Amino acid sequence: MPVSRTELDAYLSDLLAVERFRDYGPNGLQVEGRGPIHRIVSGVTASRAFIEAAGDADALLVHHGLFWRGQDGRVTGWMKARLKALLLADINLFAYHLPLDAHAELGNNAQLGRQLGLQADARFGEQDLGFIGAAGAHTSTAALAAVVHAALQRSPVVVPGDGRPLRRIAWCTGGAQGYFESAIAAGADAFLTGEISEPQAHYARETGVAFLACGHHATERYGVQALGEHLARHFGLEHRFIDIDNPA
Ligand SMILES: [Zn+2]
């Protein structure tokens, strides 16, 4: 039995508490396709490569959709190509940005924590998106970096702190380098996110709190997969995840 587009949209809005978030783009159904949905394909970003690879899907489920605040709104170039591929194939595009980062079980932060053996006991930062918890076995920055490398198959960019034993580790997936100061204020001895910008290296050196940039894409592969698997179980749908590698 397929699920209908409208039922899936309503279920996801409720599950991810979409209304609670102020975000940079629309969460939920971004491009309308066919009504009945049997097959879902999940991925990090609604890139053209991803859309083309997901050809037989009824619905795509992504973290980074097509529409963001600040775009000029014209359907030209890459935007035309992505939309044309979706519309010609009559595929639905569902996108969940901050609501997917934040979800306590299925979200990017919760699922990255699982990959790294970290469990949050508190939240911090804007809209409570940051996760923080006990360091557990990850008592040094080098040990934490090794765990990241093994779990994400990628070497993090590490700015060591002052070498203190790690007691509290904070993390926030994707481009959350701007959360570093609130992580420090929340008591972190190390902060892990996807990307680094120039100022964070200095903050790490001057506050003694280690900073690890582990890849925007690499840290955000897990939430959408967990969500797709959840939907497959809940509605009896087919689901697969397609990873389009990204060096960023
Ligand atoms: Zn992101």
CSV table of N, CA and C in Angstrom, one decimal, residues 49-171:
chain,number,residue,atom,x,y,z
A,49,ALA,N,23.1,15.5,-9.7
A,49,ALA,CA,23.6,14.1,-9.7
A,49,ALA,C,22.7,13.2,-8.8
A,50,PHE,N,22.3,13.8,-7.7
A,50,PHE,CA,21.4,13.0,-6.8
A,50,PHE,C,20.1,12.7,-7.4
A,51,ILE,N,19.5,13.8,-8.0
A,51,ILE,CA,18.2,13.6,-8.6
A,51,ILE,C,18.2,12.6,-9.7
A,52,GLU,N,19.3,12.7,-10.5
A,52,GLU,CA,19.4,11.8,-11.7
A,52,GLU,C,19.6,10.3,-11.2
A,53,ALA,N,20.4,10.2,-10.1
A,53,ALA,CA,20.7,8.8,-9.6
A,53,ALA,C,19.4,8.2,-9.0
A,54,ALA,N,18.5,9.0,-8.6
A,54,ALA,CA,17.3,8.5,-7.9
A,54,ALA,C,16.1,8.3,-8.8
A,55,GLY,N,16.4,8.1,-10.1
A,55,GLY,CA,15.4,8.1,-11.2
A,55,GLY,C,14.1,7.4,-10.9
A,56,ASP,N,14.1,6.2,-10.2
A,56,ASP,CA,12.8,5.5,-10.1
A,56,ASP,C,12.1,5.8,-8.8
A,57,ALA,N,12.5,6.8,-8.1
A,57,ALA,CA,11.8,7.1,-6.8
A,57,ALA,C,10.5,7.8,-7.0
A,58,ASP,N,9.6,7.7,-6.1
A,58,ASP,CA,8.4,8.5,-6.1
A,58,ASP,C,8.6,9.8,-5.3
A,59,ALA,N,9.5,9.7,-4.3
A,59,ALA,CA,9.8,10.9,-3.5
A,59,ALA,C,11.3,10.9,-3.1
A,60,LEU,N,11.8,12.1,-3.1
A,60,LEU,CA,13.2,12.3,-2.6
A,60,LEU,C,13.1,13.0,-1.2
A,61,LEU,N,14.0,12.6,-0.3
A,61,LEU,CA,14.0,13.1,1.0
A,61,LEU,C,15.5,13.6,1.2
A,62,VAL,N,15.6,14.9,1.4
A,62,VAL,CA,16.9,15.5,1.6
A,62,VAL,C,17.0,16.5,2.7
A,63,HIS,N,18.3,16.8,3.1
A,63,HIS,CA,18.5,17.8,4.2
A,63,HIS,C,18.7,19.1,3.5
A,64,HIS,N,19.4,19.2,2.4
A,64,HIS,CA,19.5,20.5,1.7
A,64,HIS,C,18.6,20.5,0.5
A,65,GLY,N,17.5,21.2,0.5
A,65,GLY,CA,16.6,21.3,-0.6
A,65,GLY,C,17.1,22.3,-1.7
A,66,LEU,N,16.1,22.8,-2.4
A,66,LEU,CA,16.5,23.7,-3.6
A,66,LEU,C,16.4,25.2,-3.2
A,67,PHE,N,15.6,25.5,-2.2
A,67,PHE,CA,15.2,26.9,-2.1
A,67,PHE,C,15.8,27.5,-0.8
A,68,TRP,N,16.5,28.6,-0.9
A,68,TRP,CA,17.1,29.2,0.3
A,68,TRP,C,16.9,30.7,0.3
A,69,ARG,N,16.8,31.3,1.4
A,69,ARG,CA,16.7,32.7,1.6
A,69,ARG,C,17.9,33.4,0.9
A,70,GLY,N,17.6,34.5,0.1
A,70,GLY,CA,18.7,35.2,-0.5
A,70,GLY,C,18.9,34.8,-2.0
A,71,GLN,N,18.2,33.7,-2.4
A,71,GLN,CA,18.3,33.4,-3.9
A,71,GLN,C,17.5,34.4,-4.7
A,72,ASP,N,17.8,34.6,-6.0
A,72,ASP,CA,17.1,35.6,-6.7
A,72,ASP,C,15.8,35.1,-7.3
A,73,GLY,N,15.6,33.8,-7.2
A,73,GLY,CA,14.3,33.2,-7.6
A,73,GLY,C,14.1,32.9,-9.1
A,74,ARG,N,15.1,33.1,-9.9
A,74,ARG,CA,15.0,32.8,-11.3
A,74,ARG,C,15.2,31.3,-11.5
A,75,VAL,N,14.4,30.7,-12.4
A,75,VAL,CA,14.6,29.3,-12.8
A,75,VAL,C,15.4,29.2,-14.1
A,76,THR,N,16.8,29.3,-13.9
A,76,THR,CA,17.7,29.3,-15.0
A,76,THR,C,18.9,28.4,-14.6
A,77,GLY,N,19.7,28.1,-15.6
A,77,GLY,CA,21.0,27.3,-15.3
A,77,GLY,C,20.8,26.1,-14.5
A,78,TRP,N,21.6,25.9,-13.4
A,78,TRP,CA,21.5,24.7,-12.6
A,78,TRP,C,20.1,24.5,-11.9
A,79,MET,N,19.5,25.6,-11.6
A,79,MET,CA,18.1,25.4,-11.0
A,79,MET,C,17.1,24.9,-12.0
A,80,LYS,N,17.2,25.4,-13.2
A,80,LYS,CA,16.3,24.9,-14.2
A,80,LYS,C,16.6,23.4,-14.4
A,81,ALA,N,17.8,23.0,-14.5
A,81,ALA,CA,18.2,21.6,-14.8
A,81,ALA,C,17.7,20.7,-13.6
A,82,ARG,N,17.8,21.1,-12.4
A,82,ARG,CA,17.3,20.3,-11.3
A,82,ARG,C,15.8,20.2,-11.3
A,83,LEU,N,15.2,21.3,-11.5
A,83,LEU,CA,13.7,21.3,-11.5
A,83,LEU,C,13.1,20.5,-12.7
A,84,LYS,N,13.8,20.7,-13.8
A,84,LYS,CA,13.3,19.9,-15.0
A,84,LYS,C,13.4,18.4,-14.8
A,85,ALA,N,14.5,18.0,-14.2
A,85,ALA,CA,14.6,16.5,-13.9
A,85,ALA,C,13.5,16.0,-13.0
A,86,LEU,N,13.2,16.8,-11.9
A,86,LEU,CA,12.2,16.4,-11.0
A,86,LEU,C,10.8,16.5,-11.6
A,87,LEU,N,10.5,17.5,-12.4
A,87,LEU,CA,9.1,17.7,-12.9
A,87,LEU,C,8.9,16.7,-14.0
A,88,LEU,N,9.9,16.5,-14.9
A,88,LEU,CA,9.7,15.5,-16.0
A,88,LEU,C,9.4,14.1,-15.4
A,89,ALA,N,10.1,13.8,-14.3
A,89,ALA,CA,9.9,12.4,-13.8
A,89,ALA,C,8.7,12.4,-12.8
A,90,ASP,N,8.1,13.5,-12.5
A,90,ASP,CA,7.0,13.6,-11.6
A,90,ASP,C,7.3,13.1,-10.2
A,91,ILE,N,8.5,13.5,-9.7
A,91,ILE,CA,9.0,13.1,-8.4
A,91,ILE,C,8.8,14.2,-7.4
A,92,ASN,N,8.4,13.8,-6.2
A,92,ASN,CA,8.2,14.7,-5.1
A,92,ASN,C,9.6,15.0,-4.4
A,93,LEU,N,9.8,16.2,-4.0
A,93,LEU,CA,11.0,16.6,-3.2
A,93,LEU,C,10.6,17.1,-1.9
A,94,PHE,N,11.0,16.3,-0.8
A,94,PHE,CA,10.8,16.8,0.5
A,94,PHE,C,12.1,17.1,1.1
A,95,ALA,N,12.2,18.3,1.8
A,95,ALA,CA,13.5,18.8,2.3
A,95,ALA,C,13.2,19.2,3.8
A,96,TYR,N,14.2,18.8,4.7
A,96,TYR,CA,14.1,19.2,6.1
A,96,TYR,C,15.5,19.7,6.5
A,97,HIS,N,15.6,20.9,6.9
A,97,HIS,CA,16.9,21.5,7.2
A,97,HIS,C,17.1,21.5,8.8
A,98,LEU,N,16.8,22.6,9.4
A,98,LEU,CA,17.1,22.6,10.9
A,98,LEU,C,16.2,21.6,11.7
A,99,PRO,N,15.0,21.4,11.3
A,99,PRO,CA,14.2,20.3,12.0
A,99,PRO,C,14.9,19.0,12.0
A,100,LEU,N,15.6,18.7,10.9
A,100,LEU,CA,16.3,17.4,10.8
A,100,LEU,C,17.6,17.4,11.6
A,101,ASP,N,18.3,18.6,11.7
A,101,ASP,CA,19.5,18.6,12.6
A,101,ASP,C,19.1,18.3,14.0
A,102,ALA,N,17.9,18.9,14.4
A,102,ALA,CA,17.6,18.9,15.8
A,102,ALA,C,16.9,17.7,16.4
A,103,HIS,N,16.2,16.8,15.6
A,103,HIS,CA,15.4,15.8,16.1
A,103,HIS,C,16.2,14.9,17.1
A,104,ALA,N,15.6,14.6,18.2
A,104,ALA,CA,16.3,13.9,19.3
A,104,ALA,C,16.8,12.5,19.0
A,105,GLU,N,16.1,11.8,18.1
A,105,GLU,CA,16.5,10.5,17.8
A,105,GLU,C,17.0,10.3,16.3
A,106,LEU,N,16.2,10.9,15.4
A,106,LEU,CA,16.5,10.7,14.0
A,106,LEU,C,17.4,11.8,13.3
A,107,GLY,N,17.6,12.8,14.1
A,107,GLY,CA,18.3,14.0,13.5
A,107,GLY,C,19.8,13.8,13.3
A,108,ASN,N,20.4,14.8,12.5
A,108,ASN,CA,21.8,14.7,12.2
A,108,ASN,C,22.7,14.7,13.4
A,109,ASN,N,22.4,15.5,14.4
A,109,ASN,CA,23.2,15.6,15.6
A,109,ASN,C,23.1,14.3,16.4
A,110,ALA,N,21.9,13.8,16.6
A,110,ALA,CA,21.7,12.5,17.4
A,110,ALA,C,22.4,11.4,16.6
A,111,GLN,N,22.3,11.3,15.3
A,111,GLN,CA,22.8,10.2,14.6
A,111,GLN,C,24.4,10.3,14.4
A,112,LEU,N,24.9,11.5,14.3
A,112,LEU,CA,26.3,11.7,14.3
A,112,LEU,C,26.9,11.2,15.7
A,113,GLY,N,26.2,11.6,16.8
A,113,GLY,CA,26.6,11.2,18.1
A,113,GLY,C,26.7,9.7,18.2
A,114,ARG,N,25.7,9.0,17.6
A,114,ARG,CA,25.7,7.5,17.6
A,114,ARG,C,27.0,7.0,16.9
A,115,GLN,N,27.3,7.6,15.7
A,115,GLN,CA,28.4,7.2,14.9
A,115,GLN,C,29.7,7.3,15.7
A,116,LEU,N,29.8,8.3,16.6
A,116,LEU,CA,31.0,8.7,17.3
A,116,LEU,C,31.0,8.1,18.7
A,117,GLY,N,29.9,7.5,19.1
A,117,GLY,CA,29.9,7.0,20.5
A,117,GLY,C,29.7,8.1,21.5
A,118,LEU,N,28.9,9.2,21.1
A,118,LEU,CA,28.7,10.3,22.0
A,118,LEU,C,27.2,10.4,22.3
A,119,GLN,N,26.8,10.7,23.5
A,119,GLN,CA,25.4,10.9,23.8
A,119,GLN,C,25.2,12.2,24.5
A,120,ALA,N,24.2,13.0,24.0
A,120,ALA,CA,24.0,14.4,24.6
A,120,ALA,C,23.2,14.3,25.9
A,121,ASP,N,23.6,15.1,26.9
A,121,ASP,CA,22.7,15.2,28.1
A,121,ASP,C,22.2,16.7,28.2
A,122,ALA,N,22.6,17.5,27.2
A,122,ALA,CA,22.1,18.9,27.2
A,122,ALA,C,22.2,19.5,25.8
A,123,ARG,N,21.5,20.6,25.6
A,123,ARG,CA,21.6,21.3,24.3
A,123,ARG,C,22.1,22.7,24.6
A,124,PHE,N,22.6,23.3,23.5
A,124,PHE,CA,23.1,24.7,23.6
A,124,PHE,C,22.9,25.4,22.3
A,125,GLY,N,23.1,26.7,22.3
A,125,GLY,CA,23.1,27.5,21.1
A,125,GLY,C,21.7,27.9,20.6
A,126,GLU,N,21.8,28.6,19.5
A,126,GLU,CA,20.5,29.2,18.9
A,126,GLU,C,19.6,28.0,18.5
A,127,GLN,N,18.3,28.2,18.9
A,127,GLN,CA,17.3,27.2,18.7
A,127,GLN,C,17.6,25.8,19.3
A,128,ASP,N,18.5,25.8,20.3
A,128,ASP,CA,18.9,24.6,21.0
A,128,ASP,C,19.4,23.5,20.0
A,129,LEU,N,20.1,24.0,18.9
A,129,LEU,CA,20.6,23.0,17.9
A,129,LEU,C,21.8,22.2,18.3
A,130,GLY,N,22.7,22.8,19.2
A,130,GLY,CA,23.9,22.2,19.6
A,130,GLY,C,23.7,21.1,20.6
A,131,PHE,N,24.5,20.0,20.5
A,131,PHE,CA,24.4,18.9,21.5
A,131,PHE,C,25.7,18.9,22.3
A,132,ILE,N,25.6,18.5,23.6
A,132,ILE,CA,26.8,18.4,24.4
A,132,ILE,C,26.6,17.3,25.4
A,133,GLY,N,27.6,16.5,25.6
A,133,GLY,CA,27.6,15.4,26.6
A,133,GLY,C,28.9,15.0,27.1
A,134,ALA,N,29.0,14.0,27.9
A,134,ALA,CA,30.2,13.5,28.5
A,134,ALA,C,31.1,12.9,27.4
A,135,ALA,N,32.4,13.2,27.6
A,135,ALA,CA,33.4,12.7,26.6
A,135,ALA,C,33.5,11.2,26.6
A,136,GLY,N,33.2,10.5,27.7
A,136,GLY,CA,33.3,9.1,27.8
A,136,GLY,C,34.8,8.6,27.6
A,137,ALA,N,34.9,7.7,26.6
A,137,ALA,CA,36.3,7.2,26.3
A,137,ALA,C,37.2,8.1,25.5
A,138,HIS,N,36.5,9.2,25.0
A,138,HIS,CA,37.3,10.1,24.1
A,138,HIS,C,38.0,11.2,25.0
A,139,THR,N,39.1,10.8,25.7
A,139,THR,CA,39.6,11.7,26.7
A,139,THR,C,40.7,12.6,26.1
A,140,SER,N,41.1,12.4,24.9
A,140,SER,CA,42.1,13.4,24.3
A,140,SER,C,41.6,13.8,22.9
A,141,THR,N,42.1,15.0,22.5
A,141,THR,CA,41.7,15.4,21.1
A,141,THR,C,42.2,14.4,20.1
A,142,ALA,N,43.3,13.9,20.3
A,142,ALA,CA,43.9,12.9,19.3
A,142,ALA,C,43.0,11.7,19.2
A,143,ALA,N,42.5,11.2,20.4
A,143,ALA,CA,41.6,10.0,20.4
A,143,ALA,C,40.3,10.4,19.7
A,144,LEU,N,39.8,11.6,20.0
A,144,LEU,CA,38.5,12.0,19.3
A,144,LEU,C,38.7,12.1,17.8
A,145,ALA,N,39.8,12.6,17.4
A,145,ALA,CA,40.1,12.8,15.9
A,145,ALA,C,40.2,11.4,15.3
A,146,ALA,N,40.7,10.4,16.0
A,146,ALA,CA,40.9,9.1,15.4
A,146,ALA,C,39.5,8.4,15.3
A,147,VAL,N,38.6,8.7,16.3
A,147,VAL,CA,37.3,8.1,16.2
A,147,VAL,C,36.5,8.7,15.0
A,148,VAL,N,36.7,10.0,14.8
A,148,VAL,CA,36.0,10.7,13.7
A,148,VAL,C,36.5,10.1,12.4
A,149,HIS,N,37.8,9.9,12.3
A,149,HIS,CA,38.4,9.4,11.0
A,149,HIS,C,37.9,8.0,10.7
A,150,ALA,N,37.8,7.2,11.8
A,150,ALA,CA,37.3,5.8,11.6
A,150,ALA,C,35.8,5.8,11.2
A,151,ALA,N,35.0,6.7,11.8
A,151,ALA,CA,33.6,6.6,11.6
A,151,ALA,C,33.2,7.3,10.3
A,152,LEU,N,33.8,8.4,10.0
A,152,LEU,CA,33.4,9.2,8.8
A,152,LEU,C,34.3,8.9,7.6
A,153,GLN,N,35.3,8.1,7.7
A,153,GLN,CA,36.3,7.8,6.6
A,153,GLN,C,36.8,9.1,6.0
A,154,ARG,N,37.3,10.0,6.9
A,154,ARG,CA,37.8,11.3,6.5
A,154,ARG,C,38.5,11.9,7.7
A,155,SER,N,39.7,12.5,7.4
A,155,SER,CA,40.5,13.1,8.4
A,155,SER,C,39.9,14.5,8.7
A,156,PRO,N,39.6,14.8,10.0
A,156,PRO,CA,39.2,16.1,10.4
A,156,PRO,C,40.3,17.1,10.3
A,157,VAL,N,39.9,18.4,10.2
A,157,VAL,CA,40.9,19.5,10.4
A,157,VAL,C,40.8,19.8,11.9
A,158,VAL,N,41.9,19.7,12.6
A,158,VAL,CA,42.0,19.8,14.0
A,158,VAL,C,42.8,21.0,14.4
A,159,VAL,N,42.2,21.8,15.3
A,159,VAL,CA,42.9,22.9,16.0
A,159,VAL,C,42.9,22.5,17.4
A,160,PRO,N,44.1,22.0,17.9
A,160,PRO,CA,44.1,21.5,19.3
A,160,PRO,C,43.9,22.6,20.3
A,161,GLY,N,43.3,22.3,21.4
A,161,GLY,CA,43.1,23.3,22.5
A,161,GLY,C,44.4,23.3,23.3
A,162,ASP,N,44.3,23.4,24.6
A,162,ASP,CA,45.4,23.5,25.4
A,162,ASP,C,45.9,22.1,26.0
A,163,GLY,N,45.3,21.0,25.4
A,163,GLY,CA,45.8,19.7,25.8
A,163,GLY,C,45.1,19.1,27.1
A,164,ARG,N,44.1,19.8,27.6
A,164,ARG,CA,43.4,19.4,28.8
A,164,ARG,C,42.7,18.0,28.5
A,165,PRO,N,42.6,17.2,29.5
A,165,PRO,CA,41.7,16.0,29.3
A,165,PRO,C,40.3,16.4,28.9
A,166,LEU,N,39.7,15.7,28.0
A,166,LEU,CA,38.3,16.1,27.5
A,166,LEU,C,37.3,15.5,28.5
A,167,ARG,N,36.5,16.4,29.1
A,167,ARG,CA,35.4,15.9,29.9
A,167,ARG,C,34.1,16.1,29.3
A,168,ARG,N,33.9,17.2,28.5
A,168,ARG,CA,32.6,17.5,27.8
A,168,ARG,C,32.9,17.7,26.4
A,169,ILE,N,32.1,17.1,25.5
A,169,ILE,CA,32.3,17.3,24.1
A,169,ILE,C,31.0,17.8,23.5
A,170,ALA,N,31.1,18.9,22.7
A,170,ALA,CA,29.9,19.5,22.1
A,170,ALA,C,30.0,19.3,20.6
A,171,TRP,N,28.9,19.2,19.9
A,171,TRP,CA,28.9,19.0,18.5
A,171,TRP,C,27.6,19.5,17.8
